[in-house]
Structures are given as C-alpha cells and as structure tokens.
Coordinates of N, CA and C in Angstrom, one line a residue:
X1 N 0.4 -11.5 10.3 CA -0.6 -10.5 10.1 C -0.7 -9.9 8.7
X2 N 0.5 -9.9 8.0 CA 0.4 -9.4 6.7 C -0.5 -10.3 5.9
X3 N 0.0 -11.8 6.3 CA -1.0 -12.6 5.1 C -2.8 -12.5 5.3
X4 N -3.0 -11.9 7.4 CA -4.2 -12.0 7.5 C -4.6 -11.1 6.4
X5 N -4.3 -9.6 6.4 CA -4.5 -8.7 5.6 C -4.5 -8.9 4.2
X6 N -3.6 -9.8 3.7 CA -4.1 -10.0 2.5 C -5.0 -10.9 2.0
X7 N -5.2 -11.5 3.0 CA -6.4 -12.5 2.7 C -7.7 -12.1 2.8
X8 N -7.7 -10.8 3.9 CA -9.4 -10.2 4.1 C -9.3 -9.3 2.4
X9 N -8.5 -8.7 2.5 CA -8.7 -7.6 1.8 C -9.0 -7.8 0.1
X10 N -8.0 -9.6 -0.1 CA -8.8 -9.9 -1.2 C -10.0 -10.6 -1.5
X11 N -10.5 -11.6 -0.1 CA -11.6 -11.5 0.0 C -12.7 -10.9 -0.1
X12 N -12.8 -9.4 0.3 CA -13.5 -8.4 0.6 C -13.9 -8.0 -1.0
X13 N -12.3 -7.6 -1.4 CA -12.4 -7.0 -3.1 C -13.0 -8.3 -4.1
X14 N -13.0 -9.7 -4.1 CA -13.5 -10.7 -4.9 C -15.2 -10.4 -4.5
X15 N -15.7 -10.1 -3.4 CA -17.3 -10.2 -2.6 C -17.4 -9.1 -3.6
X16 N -16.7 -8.0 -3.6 CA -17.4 -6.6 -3.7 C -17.3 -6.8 -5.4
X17 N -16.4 -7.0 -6.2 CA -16.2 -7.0 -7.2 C -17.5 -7.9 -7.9
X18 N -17.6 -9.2 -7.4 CA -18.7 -10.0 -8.0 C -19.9 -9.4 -8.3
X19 N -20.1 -8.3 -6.7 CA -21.2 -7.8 -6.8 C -21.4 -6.5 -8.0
X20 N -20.1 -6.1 -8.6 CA -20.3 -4.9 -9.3 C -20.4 -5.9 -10.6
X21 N -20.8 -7.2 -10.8 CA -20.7 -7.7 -12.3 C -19.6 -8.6 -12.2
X22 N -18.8 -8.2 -12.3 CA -17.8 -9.3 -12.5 C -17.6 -11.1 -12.0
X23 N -17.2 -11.9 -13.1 CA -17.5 -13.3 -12.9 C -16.6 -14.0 -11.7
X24 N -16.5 -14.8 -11.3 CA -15.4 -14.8 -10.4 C -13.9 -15.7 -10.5
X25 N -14.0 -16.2 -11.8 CA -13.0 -16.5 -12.6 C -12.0 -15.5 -13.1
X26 N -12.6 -14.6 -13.1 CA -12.0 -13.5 -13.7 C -11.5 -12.5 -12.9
X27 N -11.9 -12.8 -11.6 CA -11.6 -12.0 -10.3 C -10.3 -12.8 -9.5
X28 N -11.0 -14.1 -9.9 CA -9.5 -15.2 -9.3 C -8.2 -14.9 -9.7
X29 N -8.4 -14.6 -11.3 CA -7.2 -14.6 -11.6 C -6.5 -13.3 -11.2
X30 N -7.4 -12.0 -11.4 CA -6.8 -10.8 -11.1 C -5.8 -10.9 -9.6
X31 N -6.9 -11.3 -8.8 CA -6.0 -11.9 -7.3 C -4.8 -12.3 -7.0
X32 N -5.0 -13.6 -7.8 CA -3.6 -14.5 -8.0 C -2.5 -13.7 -8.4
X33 N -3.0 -13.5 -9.2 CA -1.5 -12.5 -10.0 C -0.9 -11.4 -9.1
X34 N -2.0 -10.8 -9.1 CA -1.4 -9.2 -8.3 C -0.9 -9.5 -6.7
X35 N -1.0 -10.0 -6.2 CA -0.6 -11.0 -5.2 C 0.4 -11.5 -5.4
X36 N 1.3 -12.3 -6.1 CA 2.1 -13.1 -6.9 C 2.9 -11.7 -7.5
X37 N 2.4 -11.1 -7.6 CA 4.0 -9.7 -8.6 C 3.6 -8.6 -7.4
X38 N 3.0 -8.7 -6.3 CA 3.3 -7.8 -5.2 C 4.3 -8.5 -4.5
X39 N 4.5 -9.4 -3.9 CA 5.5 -10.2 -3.5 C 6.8 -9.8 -4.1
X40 N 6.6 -9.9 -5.8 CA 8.0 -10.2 -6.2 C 8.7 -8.7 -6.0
X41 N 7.4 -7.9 -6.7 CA 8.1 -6.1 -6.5 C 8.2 -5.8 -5.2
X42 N 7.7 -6.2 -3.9 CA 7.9 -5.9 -2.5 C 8.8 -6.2 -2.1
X43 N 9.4 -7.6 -2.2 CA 10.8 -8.0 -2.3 C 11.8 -7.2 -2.8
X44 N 11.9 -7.1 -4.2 CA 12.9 -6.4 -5.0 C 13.2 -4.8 -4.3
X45 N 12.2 -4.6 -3.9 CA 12.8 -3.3 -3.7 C 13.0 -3.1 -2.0
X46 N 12.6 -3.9 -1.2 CA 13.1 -4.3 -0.3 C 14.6 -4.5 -0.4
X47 N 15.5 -5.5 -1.4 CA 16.2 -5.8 -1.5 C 17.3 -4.6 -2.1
X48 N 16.6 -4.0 -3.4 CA 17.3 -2.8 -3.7 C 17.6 -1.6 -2.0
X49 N 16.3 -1.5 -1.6 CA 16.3 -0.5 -0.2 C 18.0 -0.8 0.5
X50 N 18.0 -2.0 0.6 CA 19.2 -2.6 1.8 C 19.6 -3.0 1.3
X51 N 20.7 -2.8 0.2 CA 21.6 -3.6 -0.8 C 22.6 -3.7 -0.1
X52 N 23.3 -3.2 0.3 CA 24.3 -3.5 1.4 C 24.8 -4.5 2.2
X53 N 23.0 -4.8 2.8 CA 23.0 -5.9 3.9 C 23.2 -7.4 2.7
X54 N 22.0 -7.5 1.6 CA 22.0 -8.4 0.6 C 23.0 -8.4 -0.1
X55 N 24.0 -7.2 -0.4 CA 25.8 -7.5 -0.9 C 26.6 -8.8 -0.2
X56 N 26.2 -8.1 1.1 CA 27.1 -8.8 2.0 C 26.4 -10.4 2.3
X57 N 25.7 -10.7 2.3 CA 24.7 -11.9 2.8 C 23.6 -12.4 1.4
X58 N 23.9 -12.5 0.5 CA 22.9 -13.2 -0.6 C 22.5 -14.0 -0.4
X59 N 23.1 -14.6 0.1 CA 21.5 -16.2 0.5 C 20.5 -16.0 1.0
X60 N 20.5 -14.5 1.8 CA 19.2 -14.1 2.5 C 18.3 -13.5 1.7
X61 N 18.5 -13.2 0.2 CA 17.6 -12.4 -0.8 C 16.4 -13.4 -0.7
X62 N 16.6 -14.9 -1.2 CA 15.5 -15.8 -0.8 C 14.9 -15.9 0.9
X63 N 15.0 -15.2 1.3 CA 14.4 -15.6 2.8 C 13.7 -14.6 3.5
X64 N 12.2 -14.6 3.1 CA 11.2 -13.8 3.4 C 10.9 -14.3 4.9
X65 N 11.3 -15.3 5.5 CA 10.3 -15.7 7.0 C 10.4 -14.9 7.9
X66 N 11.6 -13.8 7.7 CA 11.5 -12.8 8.8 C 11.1 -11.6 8.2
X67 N 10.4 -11.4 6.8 CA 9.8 -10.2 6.7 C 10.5 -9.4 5.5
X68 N 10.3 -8.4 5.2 CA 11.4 -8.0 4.5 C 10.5 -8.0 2.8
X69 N 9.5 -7.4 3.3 CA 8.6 -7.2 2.1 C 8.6 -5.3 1.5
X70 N 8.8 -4.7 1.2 CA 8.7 -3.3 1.0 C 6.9 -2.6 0.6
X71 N 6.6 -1.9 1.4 CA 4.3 -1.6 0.4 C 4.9 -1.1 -0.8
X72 N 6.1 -0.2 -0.7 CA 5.8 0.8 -1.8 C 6.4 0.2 -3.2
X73 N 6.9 -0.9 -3.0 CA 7.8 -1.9 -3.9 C 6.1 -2.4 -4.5
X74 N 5.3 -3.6 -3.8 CA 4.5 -3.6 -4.1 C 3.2 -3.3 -4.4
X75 N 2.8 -1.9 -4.1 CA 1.9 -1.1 -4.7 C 2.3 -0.9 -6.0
X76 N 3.3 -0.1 -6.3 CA 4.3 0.4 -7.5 C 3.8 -1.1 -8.5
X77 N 4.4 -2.0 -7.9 CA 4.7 -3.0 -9.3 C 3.2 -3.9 -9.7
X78 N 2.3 -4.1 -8.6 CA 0.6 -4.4 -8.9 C 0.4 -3.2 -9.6
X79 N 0.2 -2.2 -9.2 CA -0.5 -1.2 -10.0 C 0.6 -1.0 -11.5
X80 N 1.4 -1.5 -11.8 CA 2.0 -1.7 -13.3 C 1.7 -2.9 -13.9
X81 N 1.4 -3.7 -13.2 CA 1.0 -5.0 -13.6 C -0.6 -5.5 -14.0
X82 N -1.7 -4.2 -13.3 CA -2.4 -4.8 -13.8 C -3.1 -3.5 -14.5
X83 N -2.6 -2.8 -14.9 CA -2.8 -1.4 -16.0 C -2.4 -2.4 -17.2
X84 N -1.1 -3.6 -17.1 CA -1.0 -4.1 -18.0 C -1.9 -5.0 -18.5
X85 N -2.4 -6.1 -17.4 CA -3.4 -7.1 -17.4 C -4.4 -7.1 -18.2
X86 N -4.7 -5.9 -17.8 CA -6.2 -5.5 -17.1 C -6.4 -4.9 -19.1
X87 N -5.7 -4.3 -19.3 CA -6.0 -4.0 -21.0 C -5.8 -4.6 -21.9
X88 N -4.7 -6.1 -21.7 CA -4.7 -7.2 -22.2 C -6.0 -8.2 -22.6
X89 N -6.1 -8.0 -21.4 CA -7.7 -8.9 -21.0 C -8.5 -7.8 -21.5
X90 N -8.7 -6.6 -21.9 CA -9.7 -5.9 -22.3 C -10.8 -5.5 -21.1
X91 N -10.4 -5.4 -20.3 CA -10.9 -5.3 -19.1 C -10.8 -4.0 -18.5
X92 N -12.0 -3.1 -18.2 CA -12.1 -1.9 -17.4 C -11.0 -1.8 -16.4
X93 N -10.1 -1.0 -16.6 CA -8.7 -0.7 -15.6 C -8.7 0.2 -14.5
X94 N -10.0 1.9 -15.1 CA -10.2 1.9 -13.4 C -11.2 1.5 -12.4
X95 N -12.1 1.2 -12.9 CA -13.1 -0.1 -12.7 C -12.6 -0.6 -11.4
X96 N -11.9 -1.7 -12.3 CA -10.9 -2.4 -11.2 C -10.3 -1.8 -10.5
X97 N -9.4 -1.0 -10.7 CA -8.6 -0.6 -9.9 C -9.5 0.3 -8.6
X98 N -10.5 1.0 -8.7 CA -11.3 1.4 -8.0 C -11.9 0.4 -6.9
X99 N -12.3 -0.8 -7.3 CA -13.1 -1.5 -6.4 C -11.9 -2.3 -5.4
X100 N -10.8 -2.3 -6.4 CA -9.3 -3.0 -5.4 C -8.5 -1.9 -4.4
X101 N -8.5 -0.8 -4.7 CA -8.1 0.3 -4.0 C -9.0 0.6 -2.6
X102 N -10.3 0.3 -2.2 CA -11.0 0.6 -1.2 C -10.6 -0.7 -0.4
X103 N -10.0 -1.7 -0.8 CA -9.6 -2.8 0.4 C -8.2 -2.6 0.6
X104 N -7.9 -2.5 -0.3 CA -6.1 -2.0 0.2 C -5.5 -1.5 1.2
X105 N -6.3 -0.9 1.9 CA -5.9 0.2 3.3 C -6.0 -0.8 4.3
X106 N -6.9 -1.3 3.9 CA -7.9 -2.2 5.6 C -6.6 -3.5 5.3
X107 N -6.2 -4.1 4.7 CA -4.9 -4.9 4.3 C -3.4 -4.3 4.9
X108 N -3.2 -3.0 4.7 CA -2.3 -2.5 5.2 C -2.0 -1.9 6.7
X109 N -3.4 -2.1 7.0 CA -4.0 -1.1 8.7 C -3.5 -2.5 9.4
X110 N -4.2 -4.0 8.6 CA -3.7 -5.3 9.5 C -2.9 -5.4 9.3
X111 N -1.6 -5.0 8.1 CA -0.3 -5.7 8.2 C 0.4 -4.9 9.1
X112 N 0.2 -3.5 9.1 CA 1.2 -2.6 9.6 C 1.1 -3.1 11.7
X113 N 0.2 -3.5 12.2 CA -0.1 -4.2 13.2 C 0.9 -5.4 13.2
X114 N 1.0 -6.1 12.3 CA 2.1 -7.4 12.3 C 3.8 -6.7 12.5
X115 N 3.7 -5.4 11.7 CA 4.8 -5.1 11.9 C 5.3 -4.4 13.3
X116 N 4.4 -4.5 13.9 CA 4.6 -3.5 15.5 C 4.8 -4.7 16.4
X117 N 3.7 -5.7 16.2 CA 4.3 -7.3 16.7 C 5.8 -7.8 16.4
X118 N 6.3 -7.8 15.3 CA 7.4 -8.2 15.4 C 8.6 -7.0 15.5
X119 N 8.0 -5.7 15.5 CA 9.4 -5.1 15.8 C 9.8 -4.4 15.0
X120 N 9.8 -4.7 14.1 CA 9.9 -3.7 12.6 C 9.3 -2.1 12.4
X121 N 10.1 -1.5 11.7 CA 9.5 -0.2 11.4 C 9.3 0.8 12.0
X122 N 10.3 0.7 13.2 CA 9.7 1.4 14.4 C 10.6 2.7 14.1
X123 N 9.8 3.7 15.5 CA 9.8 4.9 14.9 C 11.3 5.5 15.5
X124 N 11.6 7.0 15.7 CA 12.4 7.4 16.5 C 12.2 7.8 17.6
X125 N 13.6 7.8 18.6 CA 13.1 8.1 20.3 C 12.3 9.3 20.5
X126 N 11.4 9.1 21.4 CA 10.2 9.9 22.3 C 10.0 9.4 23.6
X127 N 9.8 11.1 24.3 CA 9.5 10.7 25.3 C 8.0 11.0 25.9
X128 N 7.4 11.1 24.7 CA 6.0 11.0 24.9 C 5.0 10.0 25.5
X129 N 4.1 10.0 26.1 CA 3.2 8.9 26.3 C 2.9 8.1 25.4
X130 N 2.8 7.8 24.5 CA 2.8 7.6 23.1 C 4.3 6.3 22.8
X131 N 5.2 6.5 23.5 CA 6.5 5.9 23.3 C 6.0 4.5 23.8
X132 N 6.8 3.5 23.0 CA 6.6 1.9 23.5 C 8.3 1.7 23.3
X133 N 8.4 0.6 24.1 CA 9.8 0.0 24.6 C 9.6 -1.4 24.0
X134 N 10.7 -1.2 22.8 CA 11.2 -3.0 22.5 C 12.6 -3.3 22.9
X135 N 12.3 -4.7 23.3 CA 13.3 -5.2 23.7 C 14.7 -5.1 23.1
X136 N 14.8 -4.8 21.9 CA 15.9 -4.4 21.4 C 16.4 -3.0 21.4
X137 N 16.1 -2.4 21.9 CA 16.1 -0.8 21.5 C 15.9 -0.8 23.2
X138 N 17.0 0.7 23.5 CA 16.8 1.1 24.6 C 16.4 1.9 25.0
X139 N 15.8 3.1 24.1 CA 14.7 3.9 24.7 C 12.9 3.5 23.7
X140 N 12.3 4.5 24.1 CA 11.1 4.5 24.0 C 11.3 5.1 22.7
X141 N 10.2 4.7 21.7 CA 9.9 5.4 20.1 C 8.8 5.1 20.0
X142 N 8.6 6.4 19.0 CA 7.5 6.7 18.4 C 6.6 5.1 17.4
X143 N 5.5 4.5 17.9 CA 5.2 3.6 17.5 C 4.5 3.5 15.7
X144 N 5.8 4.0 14.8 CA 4.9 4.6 13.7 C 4.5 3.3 13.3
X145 N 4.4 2.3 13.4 CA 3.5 1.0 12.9 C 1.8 1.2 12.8
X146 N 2.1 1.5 14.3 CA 0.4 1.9 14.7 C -0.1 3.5 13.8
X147 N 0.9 4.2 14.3 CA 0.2 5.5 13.0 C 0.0 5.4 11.8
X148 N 0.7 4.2 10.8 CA 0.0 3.9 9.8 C -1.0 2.8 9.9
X149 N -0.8 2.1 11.1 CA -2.1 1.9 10.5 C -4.0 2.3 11.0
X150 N -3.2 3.0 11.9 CA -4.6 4.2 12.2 C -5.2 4.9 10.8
X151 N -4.0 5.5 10.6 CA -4.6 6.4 9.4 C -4.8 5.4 7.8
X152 N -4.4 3.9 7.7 CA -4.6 3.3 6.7 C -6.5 3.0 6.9
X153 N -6.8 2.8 8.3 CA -7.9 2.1 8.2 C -8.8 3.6 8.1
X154 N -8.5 4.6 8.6 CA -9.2 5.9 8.6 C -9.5 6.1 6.7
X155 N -8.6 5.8 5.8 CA -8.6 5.6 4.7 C -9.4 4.3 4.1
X156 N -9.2 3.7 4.9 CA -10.2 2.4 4.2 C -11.7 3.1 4.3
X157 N -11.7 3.4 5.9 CA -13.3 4.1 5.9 C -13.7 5.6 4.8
X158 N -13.1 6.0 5.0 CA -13.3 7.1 3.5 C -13.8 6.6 2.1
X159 N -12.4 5.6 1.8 CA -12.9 5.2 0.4 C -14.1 4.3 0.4
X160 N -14.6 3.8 1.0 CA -15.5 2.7 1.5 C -16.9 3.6 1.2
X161 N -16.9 4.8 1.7 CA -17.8 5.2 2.1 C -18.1 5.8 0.5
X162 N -17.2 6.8 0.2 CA -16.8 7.5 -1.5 C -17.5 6.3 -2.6
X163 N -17.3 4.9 -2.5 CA -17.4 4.0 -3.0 C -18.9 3.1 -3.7
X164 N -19.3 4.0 -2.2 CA -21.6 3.3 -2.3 C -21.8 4.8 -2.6
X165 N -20.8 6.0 -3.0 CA -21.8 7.1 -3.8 C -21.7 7.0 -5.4
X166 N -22.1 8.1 -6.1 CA -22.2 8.3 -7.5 C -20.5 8.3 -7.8
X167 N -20.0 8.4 -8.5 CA -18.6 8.7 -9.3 C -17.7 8.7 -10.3
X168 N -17.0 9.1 -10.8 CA -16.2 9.0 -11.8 C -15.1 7.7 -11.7
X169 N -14.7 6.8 -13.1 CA -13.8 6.0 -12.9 C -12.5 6.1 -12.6
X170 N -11.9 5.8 -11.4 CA -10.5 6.3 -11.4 C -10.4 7.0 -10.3
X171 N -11.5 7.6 -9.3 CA -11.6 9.0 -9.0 C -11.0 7.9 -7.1
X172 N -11.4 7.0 -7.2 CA -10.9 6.4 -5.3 C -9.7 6.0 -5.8
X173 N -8.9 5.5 -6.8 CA -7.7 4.7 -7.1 C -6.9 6.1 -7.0
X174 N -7.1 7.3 -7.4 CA -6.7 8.3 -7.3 C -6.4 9.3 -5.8
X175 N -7.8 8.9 -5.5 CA -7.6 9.2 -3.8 C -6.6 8.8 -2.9
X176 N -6.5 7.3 -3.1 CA -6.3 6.5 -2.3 C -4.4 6.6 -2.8
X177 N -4.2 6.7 -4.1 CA -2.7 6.9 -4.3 C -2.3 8.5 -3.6
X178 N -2.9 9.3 -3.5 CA -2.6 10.7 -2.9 C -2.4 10.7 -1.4
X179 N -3.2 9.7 -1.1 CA -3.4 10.2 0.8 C -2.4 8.6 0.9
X180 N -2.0 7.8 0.6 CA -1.1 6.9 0.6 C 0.4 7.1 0.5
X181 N 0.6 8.5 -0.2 CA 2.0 9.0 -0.9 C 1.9 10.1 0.0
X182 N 0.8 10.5 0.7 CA 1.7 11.7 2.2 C 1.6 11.1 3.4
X183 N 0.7 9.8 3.4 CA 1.0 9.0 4.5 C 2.6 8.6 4.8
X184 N 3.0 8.3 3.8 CA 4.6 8.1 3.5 C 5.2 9.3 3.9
X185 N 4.8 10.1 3.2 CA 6.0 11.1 3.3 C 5.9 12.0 4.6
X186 N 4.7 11.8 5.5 CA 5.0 12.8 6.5 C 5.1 11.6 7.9
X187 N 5.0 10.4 7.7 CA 4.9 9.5 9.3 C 6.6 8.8 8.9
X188 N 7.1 9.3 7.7 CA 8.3 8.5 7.8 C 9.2 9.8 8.5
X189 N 8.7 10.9 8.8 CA 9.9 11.6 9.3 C 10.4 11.4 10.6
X190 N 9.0 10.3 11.3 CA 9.2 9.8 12.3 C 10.0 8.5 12.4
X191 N 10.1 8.1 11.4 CA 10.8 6.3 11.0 C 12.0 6.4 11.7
X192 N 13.0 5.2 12.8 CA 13.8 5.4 13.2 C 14.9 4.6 12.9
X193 N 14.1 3.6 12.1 CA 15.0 2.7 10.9 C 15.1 2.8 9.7
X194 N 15.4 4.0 9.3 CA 15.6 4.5 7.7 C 16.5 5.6 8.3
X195 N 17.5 5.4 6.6 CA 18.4 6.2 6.8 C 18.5 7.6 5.9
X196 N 18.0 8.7 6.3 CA 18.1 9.9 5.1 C 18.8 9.4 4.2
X197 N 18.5 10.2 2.9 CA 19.4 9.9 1.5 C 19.6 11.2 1.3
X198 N 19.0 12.1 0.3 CA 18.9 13.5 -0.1 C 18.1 14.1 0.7
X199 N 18.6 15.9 1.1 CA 18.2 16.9 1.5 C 17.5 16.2 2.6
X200 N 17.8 15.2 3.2 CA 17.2 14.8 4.5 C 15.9 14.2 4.7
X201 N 15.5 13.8 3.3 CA 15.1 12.8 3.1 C 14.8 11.3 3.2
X202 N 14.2 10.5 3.3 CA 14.2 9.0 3.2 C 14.0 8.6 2.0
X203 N 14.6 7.6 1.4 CA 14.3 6.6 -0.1 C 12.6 6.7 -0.1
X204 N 11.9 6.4 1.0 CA 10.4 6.2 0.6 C 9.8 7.3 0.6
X205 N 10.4 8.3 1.3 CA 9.7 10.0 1.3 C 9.3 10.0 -0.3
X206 N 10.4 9.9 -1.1 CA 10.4 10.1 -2.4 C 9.8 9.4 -3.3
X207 N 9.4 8.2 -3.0 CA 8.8 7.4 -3.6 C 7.1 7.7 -3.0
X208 N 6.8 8.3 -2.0 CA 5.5 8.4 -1.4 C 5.3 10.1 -2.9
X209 N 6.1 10.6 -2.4 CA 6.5 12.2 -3.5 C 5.6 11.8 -4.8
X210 N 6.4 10.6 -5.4 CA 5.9 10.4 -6.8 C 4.8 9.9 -6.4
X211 N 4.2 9.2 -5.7 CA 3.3 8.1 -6.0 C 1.9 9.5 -6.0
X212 N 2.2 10.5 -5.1 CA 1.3 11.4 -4.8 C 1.1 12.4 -5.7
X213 N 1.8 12.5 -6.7 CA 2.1 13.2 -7.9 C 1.0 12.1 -8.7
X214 N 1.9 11.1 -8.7 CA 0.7 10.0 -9.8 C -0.5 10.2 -9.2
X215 N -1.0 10.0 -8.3 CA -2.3 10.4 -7.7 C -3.1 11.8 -8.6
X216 N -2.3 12.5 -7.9 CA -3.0 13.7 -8.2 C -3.0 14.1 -9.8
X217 N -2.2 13.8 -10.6 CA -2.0 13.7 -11.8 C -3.5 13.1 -12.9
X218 N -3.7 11.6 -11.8 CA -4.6 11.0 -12.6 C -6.1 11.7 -12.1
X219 N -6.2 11.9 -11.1 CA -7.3 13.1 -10.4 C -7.8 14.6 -11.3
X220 N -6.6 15.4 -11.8 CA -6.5 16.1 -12.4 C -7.3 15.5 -13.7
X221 N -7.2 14.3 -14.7 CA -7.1 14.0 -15.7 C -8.7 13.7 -15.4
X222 N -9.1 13.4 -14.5 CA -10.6 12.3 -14.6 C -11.5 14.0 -14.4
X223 N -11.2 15.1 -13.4 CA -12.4 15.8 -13.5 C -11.9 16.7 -14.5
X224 N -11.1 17.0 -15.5 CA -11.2 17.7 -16.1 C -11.4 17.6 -17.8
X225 N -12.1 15.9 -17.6 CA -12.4 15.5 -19.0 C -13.9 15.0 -18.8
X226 N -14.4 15.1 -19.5 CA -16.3 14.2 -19.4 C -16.0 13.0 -19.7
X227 N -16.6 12.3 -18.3 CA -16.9 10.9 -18.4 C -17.8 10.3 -17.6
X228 N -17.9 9.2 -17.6 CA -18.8 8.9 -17.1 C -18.8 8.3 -15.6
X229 N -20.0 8.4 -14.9 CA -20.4 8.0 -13.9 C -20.8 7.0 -13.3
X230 N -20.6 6.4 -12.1 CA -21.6 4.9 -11.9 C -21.5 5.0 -10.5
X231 N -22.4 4.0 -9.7 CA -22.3 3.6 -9.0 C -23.3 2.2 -8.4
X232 N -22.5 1.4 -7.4 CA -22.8 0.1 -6.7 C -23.6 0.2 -6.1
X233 N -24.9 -0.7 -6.8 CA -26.3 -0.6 -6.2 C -25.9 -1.2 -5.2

C-alpha cells in the first residue's frame, strides 16, 4: 500500500506539475530523486528510532520487506533535499514544493491503510467501539492507522482545494507542514508502540513539534513580506 501511494501521488504531482508549465524531464527527475532520499532518510531514522533492536540484529538494517520505513525521517530529508536540488537546478523551490505538498497526504492516507493491514503502528488499549483486535495483541486498540489516515486525506482535500485558488508561494507547503506536525503530535498520544522519551513524550511528538514550528515559521515569513501571487488555470 505504501508503494500504491507513492505511485498515485507522484503520478498525480508529475499530471499537475506539467500542467503548471513544467517540462516532464524535469519533473522525472525531481520524482526519482526525492523518492530515492525518502527511502534513505525513512530508513535512517527508522533505524536511529530503534537502535537497540538494529544494535542487536544489523543484518536487518538492510531489510525493508517487512516495513520499517519512518514519514517523518522521510519528509524531513526530501524536503532538505530538494530546497537543495531545486536551487541547484535554479528552479522555483516553493513552486514546487507547493504543487508536491497537495499529493503528499493522499500518499500517506494510502500508506497509513497498508499500515493497519499489516499491523503496524497500532494504537493503545480501548474499549471503545472504535477498538480493532490483532492477532497479536490481546486486547482491542485504538486503530491510529486509520486516524491518520482519515485526517491525511481530509488534508489532501483542503490543500487540493487552497491549490485551484489565488496564492502566495510557499503558503500549502506551509500549511500542509503545520497540520502534518500536530497530526503527529496529538494521534501519537494514542500510539501504543512507541515508547515516551521526555516529559512523556514520544521521539515523533518532537519531531511533529519542530516540523510545526518550521511550518508556521515559513507561513509567518510568506504573509508578512510582499510577494507574489499565482494561480492554476
């Protein structure tokens, strides 16, 4: 399910992109790449998250077939990678990053689905209606799989919509890092496979923290300077 998601969603962003101008050579490669260093940074910090388990077992650092990809690993390191690209190539940064930001949800709404199929990520016990029973686990929990990705695709539809109006550059890549970093931080209090770190925290709480800081940071920066406007005929 994760690869369906990344396949719609950069399908979706290549369609929508061509249509804002862009050639599709130039879209291929953005794909390739950020794809290719989402992987690596999803991994790594995956790997960093559970050092413990990978202390003990390193042969398994190579062995993605059972999963073991981190979003916030790979958000983090695409969005560093192609701030770098992207100004190498001389290439509009939030441009792009605007028209890639509105697929990213609907990519994460399908992966987080993959994750509920295999098991992963699940929440803590409830005895709510709401509770699902895996076979590994003896009571019922909270199915946070499905609450992200309820509220990823509720995000997809927002940005989507913010996206066919008028706007500033930067202004959905900014959205979409804000409501992405308290998606984190408030459905992981339900997470029942993560282990608090600080003040009763989770490692991703903190990292949802910053990423929602950088959000709001670059939001801050776009309406309080004059620039310019556009929008997708």
């Amino acid at each position: 399910m994760v690869a369906i998601g990344v396949f719609l969603s950069s399908f979706l962003f290549t369609k929508y992109a061509k249509k804002c101008g862009y050639s599709e050579k130039v879209i291929s490669q953005i794909v390739f790449w950020t794809v290719i260093v989402g992987i690596i940074g999803g991994r790594l910090f995956h790997i960093i998250a559970h050092y413990p388990y990978y202390h003990r077992h390193p042969f398994e650092i190579l062995n993605i077939r059972n999963g073991g990809l981190a979003v916030q690993g790979a958000i983090l390191s695409s969005l560093l990678f192609l701030i770098i690209y992207l100004n190498v190539k001389r290439i509009g940064v939030m441009r792009i990053l605007d028209i890639m930001a509105v697929f990213v949800p609907l990519g994460q709404a399908i992966g987080r689905i993959g994750c509920f199929l295999n098991g992963c990520c699940y929440g803590k016990p409830t005895d709510l209606w709401i509770g699902v029973k895996f076979p590994f686990l003896e009571k019922k929990v909270h199915p946070t799989q499905l609450y992200y990705s309820f509220l990823y695709f509720i995000l997809f539809l927002i940005l989507y919509n913010i996206s066919r109006k008028e706007r500033k550059d930067g202004e959905i890549v900014g959205i979409y890092l804000v409501c992405f970093g308290l998606i984190r931080y408030f459905v992981d209090f339900l997470r029942g496979d993560l282990l608090p770190t600080i003040f009763g925290l989770k490692l991703t709480q903190f990292i949802g923290i910053f990423i929602f800081m950088v959000g709001s940071i670059l939001l801050s920066v776009i309406f309080l300077r004059i620039d310019t406007t556009y929008k997708v005929k």
